Structures are given as C-alpha cells and as structure tokens.
Short mmCIF file of C-alpha atoms in Angstrom, two decimals:
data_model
loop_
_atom_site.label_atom_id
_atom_site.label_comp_id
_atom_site.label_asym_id
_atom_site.label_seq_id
_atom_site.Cartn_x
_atom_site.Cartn_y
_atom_site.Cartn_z
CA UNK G 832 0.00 0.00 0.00
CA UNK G 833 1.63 3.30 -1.20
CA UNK G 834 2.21 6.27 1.04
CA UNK G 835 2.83 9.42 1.28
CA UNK G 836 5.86 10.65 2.95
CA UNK G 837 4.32 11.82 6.34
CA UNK G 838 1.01 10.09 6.04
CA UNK G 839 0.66 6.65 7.85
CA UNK G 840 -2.95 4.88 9.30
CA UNK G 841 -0.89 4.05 12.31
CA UNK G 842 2.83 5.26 14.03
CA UNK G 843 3.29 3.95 17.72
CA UNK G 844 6.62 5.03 19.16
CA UNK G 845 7.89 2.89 21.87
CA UNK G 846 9.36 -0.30 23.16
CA UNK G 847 10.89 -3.21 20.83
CA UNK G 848 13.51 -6.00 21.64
CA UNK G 849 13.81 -9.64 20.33
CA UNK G 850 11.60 -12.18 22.15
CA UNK G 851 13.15 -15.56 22.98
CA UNK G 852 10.14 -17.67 23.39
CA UNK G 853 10.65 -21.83 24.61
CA UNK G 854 10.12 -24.44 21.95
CA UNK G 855 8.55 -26.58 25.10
CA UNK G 856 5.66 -26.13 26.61
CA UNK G 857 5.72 -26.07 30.99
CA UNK G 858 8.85 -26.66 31.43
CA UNK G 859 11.11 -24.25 33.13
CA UNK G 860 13.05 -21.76 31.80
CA UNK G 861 15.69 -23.39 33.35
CA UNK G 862 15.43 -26.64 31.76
CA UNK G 863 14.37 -25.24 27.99
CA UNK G 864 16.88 -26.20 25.56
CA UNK G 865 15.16 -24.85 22.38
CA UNK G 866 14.19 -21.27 21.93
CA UNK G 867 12.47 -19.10 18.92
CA UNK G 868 13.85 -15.76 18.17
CA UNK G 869 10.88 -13.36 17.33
CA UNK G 870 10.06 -9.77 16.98
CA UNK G 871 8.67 -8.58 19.89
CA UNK G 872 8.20 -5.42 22.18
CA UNK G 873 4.54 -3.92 22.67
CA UNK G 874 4.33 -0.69 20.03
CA UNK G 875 6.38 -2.87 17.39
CA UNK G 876 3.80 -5.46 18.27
CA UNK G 877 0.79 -3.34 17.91
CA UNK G 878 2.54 -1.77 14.35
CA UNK G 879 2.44 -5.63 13.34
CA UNK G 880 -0.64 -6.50 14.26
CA UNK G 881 -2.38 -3.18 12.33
CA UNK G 882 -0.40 -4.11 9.46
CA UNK G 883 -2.00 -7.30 8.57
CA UNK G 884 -5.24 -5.96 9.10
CA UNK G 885 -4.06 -4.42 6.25
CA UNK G 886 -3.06 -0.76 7.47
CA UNK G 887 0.09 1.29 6.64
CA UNK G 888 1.81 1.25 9.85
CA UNK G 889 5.47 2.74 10.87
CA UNK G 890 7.10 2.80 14.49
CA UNK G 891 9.50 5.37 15.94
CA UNK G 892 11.85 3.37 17.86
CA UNK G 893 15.71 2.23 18.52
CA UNK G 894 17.61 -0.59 18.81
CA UNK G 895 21.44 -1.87 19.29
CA UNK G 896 24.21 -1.26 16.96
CA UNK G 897 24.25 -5.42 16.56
CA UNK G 898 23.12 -8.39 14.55
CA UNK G 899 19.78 -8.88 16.58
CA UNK G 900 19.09 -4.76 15.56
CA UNK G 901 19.46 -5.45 12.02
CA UNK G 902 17.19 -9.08 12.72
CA UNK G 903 14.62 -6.40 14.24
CA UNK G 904 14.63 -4.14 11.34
CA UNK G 905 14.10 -6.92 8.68
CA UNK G 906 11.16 -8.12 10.63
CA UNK G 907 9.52 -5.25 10.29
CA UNK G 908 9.91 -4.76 6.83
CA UNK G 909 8.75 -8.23 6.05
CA UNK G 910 5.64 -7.75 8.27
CA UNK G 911 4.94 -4.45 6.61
CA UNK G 912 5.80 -2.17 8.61
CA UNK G 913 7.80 1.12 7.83
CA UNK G 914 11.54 1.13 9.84
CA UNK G 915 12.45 4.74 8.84
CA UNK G 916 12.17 5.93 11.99
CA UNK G 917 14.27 3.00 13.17
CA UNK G 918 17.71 4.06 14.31
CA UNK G 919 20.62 2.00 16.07
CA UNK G 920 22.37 3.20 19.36
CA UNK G 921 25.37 2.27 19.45
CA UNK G 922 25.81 2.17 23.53
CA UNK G 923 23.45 -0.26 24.44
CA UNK G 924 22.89 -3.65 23.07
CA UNK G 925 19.39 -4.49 21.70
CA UNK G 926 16.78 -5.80 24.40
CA UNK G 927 15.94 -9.55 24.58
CA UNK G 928 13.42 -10.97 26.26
CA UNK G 929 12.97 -14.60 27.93
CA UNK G 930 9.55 -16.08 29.00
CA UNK G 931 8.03 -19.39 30.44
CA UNK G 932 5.16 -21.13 28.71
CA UNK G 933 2.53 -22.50 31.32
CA UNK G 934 -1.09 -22.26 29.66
CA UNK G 935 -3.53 -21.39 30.34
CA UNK G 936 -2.53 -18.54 32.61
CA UNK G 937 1.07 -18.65 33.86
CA UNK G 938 3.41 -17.01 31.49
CA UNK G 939 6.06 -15.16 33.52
CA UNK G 940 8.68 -12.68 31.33
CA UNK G 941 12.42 -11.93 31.97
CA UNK G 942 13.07 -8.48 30.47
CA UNK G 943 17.33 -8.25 29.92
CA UNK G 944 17.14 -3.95 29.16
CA UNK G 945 19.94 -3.48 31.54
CA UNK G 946 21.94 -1.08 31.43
CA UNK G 947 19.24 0.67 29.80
CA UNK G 948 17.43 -0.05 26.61
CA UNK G 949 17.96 1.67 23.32
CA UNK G 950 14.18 2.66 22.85
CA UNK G 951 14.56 4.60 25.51
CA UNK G 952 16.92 6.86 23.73
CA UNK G 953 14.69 8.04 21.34
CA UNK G 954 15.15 12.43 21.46
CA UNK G 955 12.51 14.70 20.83
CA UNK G 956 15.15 16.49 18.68
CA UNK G 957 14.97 13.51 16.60
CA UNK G 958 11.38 13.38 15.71
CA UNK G 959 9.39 14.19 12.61
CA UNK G 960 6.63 15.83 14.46
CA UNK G 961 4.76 16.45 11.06
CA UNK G 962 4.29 12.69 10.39
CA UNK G 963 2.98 12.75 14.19
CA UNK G 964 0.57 15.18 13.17
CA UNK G 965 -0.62 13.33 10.21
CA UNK G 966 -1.14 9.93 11.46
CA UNK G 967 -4.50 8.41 11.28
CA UNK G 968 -3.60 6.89 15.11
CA UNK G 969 -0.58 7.65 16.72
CA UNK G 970 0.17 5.42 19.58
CA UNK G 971 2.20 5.96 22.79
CA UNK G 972 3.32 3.47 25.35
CA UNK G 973 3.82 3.88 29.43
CA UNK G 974 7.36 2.17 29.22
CA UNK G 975 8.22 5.55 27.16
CA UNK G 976 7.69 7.41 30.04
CA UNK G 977 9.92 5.42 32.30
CA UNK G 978 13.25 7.25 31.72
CA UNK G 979 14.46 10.08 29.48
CA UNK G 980 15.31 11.21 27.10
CA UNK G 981 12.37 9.02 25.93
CA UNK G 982 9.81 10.23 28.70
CA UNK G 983 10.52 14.24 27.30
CA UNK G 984 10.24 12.68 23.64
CA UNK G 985 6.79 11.26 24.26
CA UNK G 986 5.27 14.19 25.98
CA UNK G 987 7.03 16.52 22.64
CA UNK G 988 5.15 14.27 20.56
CA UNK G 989 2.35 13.88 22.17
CA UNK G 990 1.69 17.95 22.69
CA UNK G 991 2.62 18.63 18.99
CA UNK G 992 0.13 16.26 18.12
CA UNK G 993 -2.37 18.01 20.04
CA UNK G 994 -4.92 15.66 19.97
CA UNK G 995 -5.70 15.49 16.24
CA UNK G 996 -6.94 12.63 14.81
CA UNK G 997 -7.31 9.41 17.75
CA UNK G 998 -4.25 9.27 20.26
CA UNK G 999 -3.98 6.13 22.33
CA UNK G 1000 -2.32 5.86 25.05
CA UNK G 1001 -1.67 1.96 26.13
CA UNK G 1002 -0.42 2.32 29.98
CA UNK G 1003 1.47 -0.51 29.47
CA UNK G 1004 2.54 -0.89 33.18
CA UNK G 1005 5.58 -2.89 33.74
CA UNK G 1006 6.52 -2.65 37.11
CA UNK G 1007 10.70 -3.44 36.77
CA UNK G 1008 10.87 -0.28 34.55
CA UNK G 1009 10.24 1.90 37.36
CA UNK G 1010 11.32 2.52 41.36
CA UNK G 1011 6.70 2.29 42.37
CA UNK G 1012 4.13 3.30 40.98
CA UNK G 1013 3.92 6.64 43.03
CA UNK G 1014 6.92 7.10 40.50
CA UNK G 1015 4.84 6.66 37.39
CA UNK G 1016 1.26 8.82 38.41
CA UNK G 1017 2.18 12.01 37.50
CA UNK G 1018 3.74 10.83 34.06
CA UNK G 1019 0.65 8.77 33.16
CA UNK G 1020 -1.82 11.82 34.24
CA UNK G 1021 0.27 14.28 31.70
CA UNK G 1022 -0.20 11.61 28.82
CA UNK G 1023 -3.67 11.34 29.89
CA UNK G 1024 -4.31 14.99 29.28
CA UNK G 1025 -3.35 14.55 25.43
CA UNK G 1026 -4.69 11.01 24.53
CA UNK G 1027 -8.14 10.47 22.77
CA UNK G 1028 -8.29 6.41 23.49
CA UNK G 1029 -6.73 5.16 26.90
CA UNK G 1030 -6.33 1.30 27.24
CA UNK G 1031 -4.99 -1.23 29.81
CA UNK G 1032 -5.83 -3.77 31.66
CA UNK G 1033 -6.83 -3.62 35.16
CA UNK G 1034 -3.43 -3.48 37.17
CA UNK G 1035 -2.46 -0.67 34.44
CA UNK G 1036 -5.63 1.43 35.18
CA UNK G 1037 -4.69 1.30 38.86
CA UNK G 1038 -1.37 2.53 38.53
CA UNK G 1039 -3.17 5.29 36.21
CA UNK G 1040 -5.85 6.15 38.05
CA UNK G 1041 -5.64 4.78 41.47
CA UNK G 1042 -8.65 2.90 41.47
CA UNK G 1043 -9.18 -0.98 40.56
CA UNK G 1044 -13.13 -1.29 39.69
CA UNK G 1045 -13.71 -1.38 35.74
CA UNK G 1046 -16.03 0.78 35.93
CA UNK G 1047 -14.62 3.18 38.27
CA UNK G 1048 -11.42 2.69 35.78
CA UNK G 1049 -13.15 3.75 33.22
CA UNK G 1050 -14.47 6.80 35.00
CA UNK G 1051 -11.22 7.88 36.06
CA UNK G 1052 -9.38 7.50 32.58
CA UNK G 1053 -12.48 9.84 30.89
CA UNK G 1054 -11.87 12.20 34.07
CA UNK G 1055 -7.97 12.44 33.25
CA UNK G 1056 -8.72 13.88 29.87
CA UNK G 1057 -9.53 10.37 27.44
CA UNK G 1058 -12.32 10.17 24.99
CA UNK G 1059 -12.48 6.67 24.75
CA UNK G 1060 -11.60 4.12 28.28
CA UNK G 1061 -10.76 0.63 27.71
CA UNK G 1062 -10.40 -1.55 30.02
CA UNK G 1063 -9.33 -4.97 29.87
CA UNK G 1064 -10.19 -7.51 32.56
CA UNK G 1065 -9.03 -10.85 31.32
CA UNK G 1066 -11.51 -13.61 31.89
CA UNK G 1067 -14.46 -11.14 32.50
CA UNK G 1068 -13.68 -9.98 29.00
CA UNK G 1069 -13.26 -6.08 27.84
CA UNK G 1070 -14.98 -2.81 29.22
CA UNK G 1071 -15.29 0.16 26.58
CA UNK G 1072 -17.00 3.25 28.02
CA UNK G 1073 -17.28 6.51 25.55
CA UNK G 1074 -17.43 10.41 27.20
CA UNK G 1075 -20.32 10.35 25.08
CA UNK G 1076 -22.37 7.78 27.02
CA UNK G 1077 -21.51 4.80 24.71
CA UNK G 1078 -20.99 1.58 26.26
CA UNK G 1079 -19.51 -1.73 25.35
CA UNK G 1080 -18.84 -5.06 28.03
CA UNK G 1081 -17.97 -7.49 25.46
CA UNK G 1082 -17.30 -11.55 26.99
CA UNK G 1083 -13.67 -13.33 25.69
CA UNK G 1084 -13.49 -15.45 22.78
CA UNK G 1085 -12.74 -18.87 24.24
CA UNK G 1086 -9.84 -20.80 22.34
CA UNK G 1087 -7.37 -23.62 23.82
CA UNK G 1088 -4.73 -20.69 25.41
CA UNK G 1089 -0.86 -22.07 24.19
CA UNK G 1090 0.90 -18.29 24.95
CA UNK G 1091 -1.28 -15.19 25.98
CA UNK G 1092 1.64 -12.97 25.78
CA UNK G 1093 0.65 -11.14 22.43
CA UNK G 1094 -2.73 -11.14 23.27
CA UNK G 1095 -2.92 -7.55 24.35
CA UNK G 1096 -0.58 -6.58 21.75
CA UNK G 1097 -3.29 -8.36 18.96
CA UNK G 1098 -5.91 -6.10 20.59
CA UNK G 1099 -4.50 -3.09 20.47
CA UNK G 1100 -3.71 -3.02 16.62
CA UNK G 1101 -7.36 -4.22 16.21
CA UNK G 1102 -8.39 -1.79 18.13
CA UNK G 1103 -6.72 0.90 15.92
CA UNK G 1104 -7.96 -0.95 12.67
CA UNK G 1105 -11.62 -0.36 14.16
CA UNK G 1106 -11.44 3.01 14.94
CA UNK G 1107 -9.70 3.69 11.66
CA UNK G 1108 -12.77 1.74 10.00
CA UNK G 1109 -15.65 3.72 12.06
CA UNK G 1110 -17.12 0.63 13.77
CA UNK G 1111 -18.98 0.79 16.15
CA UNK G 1112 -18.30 0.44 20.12
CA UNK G 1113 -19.73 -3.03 20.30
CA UNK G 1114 -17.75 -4.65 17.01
CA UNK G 1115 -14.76 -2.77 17.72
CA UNK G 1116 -14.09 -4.40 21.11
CA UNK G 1117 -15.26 -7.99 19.27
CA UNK G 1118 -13.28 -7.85 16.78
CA UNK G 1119 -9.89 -6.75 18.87
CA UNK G 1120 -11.15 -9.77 21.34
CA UNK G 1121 -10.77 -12.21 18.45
CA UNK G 1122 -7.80 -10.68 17.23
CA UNK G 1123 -6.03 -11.43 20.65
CA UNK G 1124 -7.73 -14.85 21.10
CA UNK G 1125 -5.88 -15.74 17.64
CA UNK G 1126 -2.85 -14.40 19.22
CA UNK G 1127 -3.21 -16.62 22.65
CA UNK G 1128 -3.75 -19.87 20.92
CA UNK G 1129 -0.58 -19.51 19.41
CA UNK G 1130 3.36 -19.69 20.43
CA UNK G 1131 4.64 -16.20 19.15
CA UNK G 1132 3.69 -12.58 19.07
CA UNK G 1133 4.48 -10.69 16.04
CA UNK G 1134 4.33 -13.45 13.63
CA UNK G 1135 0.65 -14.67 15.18
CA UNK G 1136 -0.54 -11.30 14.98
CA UNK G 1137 -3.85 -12.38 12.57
CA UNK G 1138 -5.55 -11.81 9.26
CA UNK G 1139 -9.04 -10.25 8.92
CA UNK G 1140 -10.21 -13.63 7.60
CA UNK G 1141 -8.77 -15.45 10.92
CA UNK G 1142 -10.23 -13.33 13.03
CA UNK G 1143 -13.30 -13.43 11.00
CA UNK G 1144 -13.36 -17.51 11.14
CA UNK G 1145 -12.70 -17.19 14.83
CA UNK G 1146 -15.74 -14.77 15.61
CA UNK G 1147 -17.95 -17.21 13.46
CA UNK G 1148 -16.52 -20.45 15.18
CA UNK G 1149 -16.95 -18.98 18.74
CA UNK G 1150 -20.54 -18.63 17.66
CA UNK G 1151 -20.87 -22.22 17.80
CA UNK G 1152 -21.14 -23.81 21.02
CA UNK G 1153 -17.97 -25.83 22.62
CA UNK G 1154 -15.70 -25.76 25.43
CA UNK G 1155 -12.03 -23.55 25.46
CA UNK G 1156 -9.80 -22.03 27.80
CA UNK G 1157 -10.09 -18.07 28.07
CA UNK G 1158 -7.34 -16.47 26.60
CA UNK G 1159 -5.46 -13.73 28.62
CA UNK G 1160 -5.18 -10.43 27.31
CA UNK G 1161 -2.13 -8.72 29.87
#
C-alpha cells in the first residue's frame, strides 16, 4: 500500500527488543533447551498486528548497533511495517526478552534492558513531528515514560500532536521499569491529558488512576482527559466506556490458550484498525477480542498477529457452542 511521505494509518513510538520464546511447553526456563527468536516489544507489536489488518503502519523506535538490531529491522519490513524511523544506538545492546510457557494462565517474562534499553533513547530532537501530526492513530506506550530522554520525547510528541486525529495511550505498566508506581502517576496523568483512546488492563488502570473497579477505571481515565476508556479484565472480557455515554462489556473469545503474551498486543492493533474503520463500540471491542484470542492460541507474538479472515473464522466459530480455555489479554 503506497504512502505518502508523512502520512501513515498508524505510528506507535515505543518499546521493541527480540523475544526468545521456549520451543517446550511447561517446562522451566531453566530446563528449555530450544528457543524461537521473534520480533517482539509492545508498540512494534501493535505496528504488526495493524499491518496485517491491512493498514500502513510505521514505528519510531531504537535498537542496538548489533546483529539482533538489524534481525529487528528486517522483521519489520517483512511484516509491513515502515523502519524509517528505526535508528541504532550504538551504547546499548538491543533488548531480549525470555519467557516461560505454562497455559492457560502462567506465562512469567524476563526483560534483559539493563543497562538501559535503546528505545529509551529516542530524542525529541529527533522526531518528525509532522508525520505525528498526520497519522491516522498515533500510539504511545507507558514504558516511554519510564526514563528520558524518551519520557521528554513522548510528551514533545504527544503535545505537537495536540490531539488530532485518535491518540492512544496503552499504559502498558511494567513494574521493573520503574522505582513504584507513586513514581509513574504524575507521568501517566500528563499523557492522559493529550490522549483520545486510553487502554490497559486492570493493574495498568490502577497505577493510572488509582482505582481498581472497571467501571470506576473507566471513569477515572475519561476524568484524566480520554475520549475513549478501555479496560481490559481478562476472563471477564473487555470494558469500553465513551465520554459520550456509549458503552460496550464485550465476553472473551474462548480458544485452547498455548501463549497469551501477544494477546494484548493483537488487541490493540485491532483496536486501531476499528477506529480507523468507524465501527462501532460493540464490534470494535469484538473484533480486537478475536484478534487477541488468535494471538493466545498460538506460540509467538508478532508473527501470530492475525488476518481479517482469521479473526473473522474465529468470531464465526466462537458462535458455535464448545468448550475452550479463556485467553489472557495482559
């Protein structure tokens, strides 16, 4: 799909690493002798997953000066998604990431970004604020707030975007990037005053807002300045609540869970495919369900991220009556 030079459906700016996922399933990490090397990270996730729902999609990001930085660049180009606002660092090595695989539920990460992680270097000096401006979505993470020079770049990007178009901010709370979450509350509250779409699940909406009742998340995230709440509680499914009164609680889509790790990941760059498309509340949150049930019932993130037709065949398979695991959405 051709594009302009500034004009993309999606850019999210943010985290991105290699995942090293087990080839076995419940054993510990320990004892796992066989790995897959994947894309990962959550905004190059969510730039995957938009891409084959067949959106033009680019990410602002860095990685290592090193072998698994070029592997990282090449992924996204062969998923679809636009690296030239991809740039190596040449001080700090590319992230990797370790997990263990114990469906349905149990899926415990190991995050190696020490000394710090090259997407966290990303300058406001560096950024092509017009392109911000012009994107359809434009989607921020809560990792970019964790340390600067990143934290100053995402609040520069997110002020000269000024709200046009939909902003989402995906609180994407991960609680080794930061000293407590006292530390994180006043950063999330400034992104909140510039974001059109909030989402997280229901730990992240605390941390946000203080609060741990969907509903009351919900309230709190419109409060702080959103247009749009999401909140995601797992096996009670997904809470959508509009400033204009608009409300969506829509159940999971049950499927035999094998990794939920890109579940939330799936979601989010459904979610951006709906609101691109003008759905409505209701099929919006259905359709980024399905999306990250595809995701859960399979081993990998970025290169599960689904189809429209898969998540089509899912939504008309969970129709039918049978018996699943949920699949977790985190």
């Amino acid at each position: 799909m051709a594009v302009s030079p500034h004009y993309f459906d999606l850019i999210t700016m943010g985290r991105i690493g290699v995942d090293l996922y087990p080839l076995e399933t419940g054993v510990p990490l320990a004892r796992v002798e066989t790995f897959g090397k994947f894309l990962g990270g959550s905004a190059a996730n969510v730039a995957v997953a938009a891409a084959r729902m067949g959106r033009s999609a680019a990410i602002v990001t860095r990685t290592g000066e090193d072998p698994f930085g070029t592997f990282l660049r090449e992924a996204l180009r062969e998923f679809g998604v636009d690296d030239r606002w991809v740039a190596p660092v040449s001080a700090y090595p590319t992230p990797v990431t370790f997990c263990e695989i114990f469906p349905p539920d149990d899926f415990p990460l190991y995050f190696y970004r020490r000394p710090k992680a090259p997407d966290l270097e990303i300058r406001a000096d560096e950024l092509d604020l017009a392109a911000v401006r012009a994107a359809g979505v434009f989607w921020i993470t809560g990792t970019g707030l964790s340390e600067e020079p990143s934290r100053s770049a995402t609040l520069t990007a997110l002020e000269a975007r000024d709200r046009a178009g939909t902003t989402v901010f995906d609180l994407d709370w991960r609680p080794m990037f930061w000293r407590d979450p006292d530390q994180a509350r006043p950063y999330y509250r400034e992104a909140l005053r510039h974001a059109t779409v909030a989402v997280g699940n229901l730990d992240e909406c605390e941390v946000a807002t203080g609060v741990r009742e969907p509903g009351a998340c919900a309230e709190a995230l419109l409060e702080a300045g959103a247009e749009l709440a999401v909140v995601k509680q797992g096996p009670r499914g997904v809470l959508a609540v509009h400033r204009d009164g608009t409300r969506a609680e829509v159940p999971p889509v049950p499927v035999e869970v094998v990794n939920g790790l890109g579940a939330g990941d799936a979601f989010g760059g459904s979610l951006c495919h709906g609101l691109l498309s003008g759905w409505d509340l209701e099929r919006t949150m259905r359709h980024a369900n399905a999306a990250g049930a595809v995701v859960a019932s399979r081993l990998a993130c970025s290169s599960a991220m689904p189809t429209e037709p898969e998540v089509a065949d899912l939504l008309a398979r969970a129709a039918s009556p049978g018996t699943a695991d949920l699949p977790s959405q985190s």
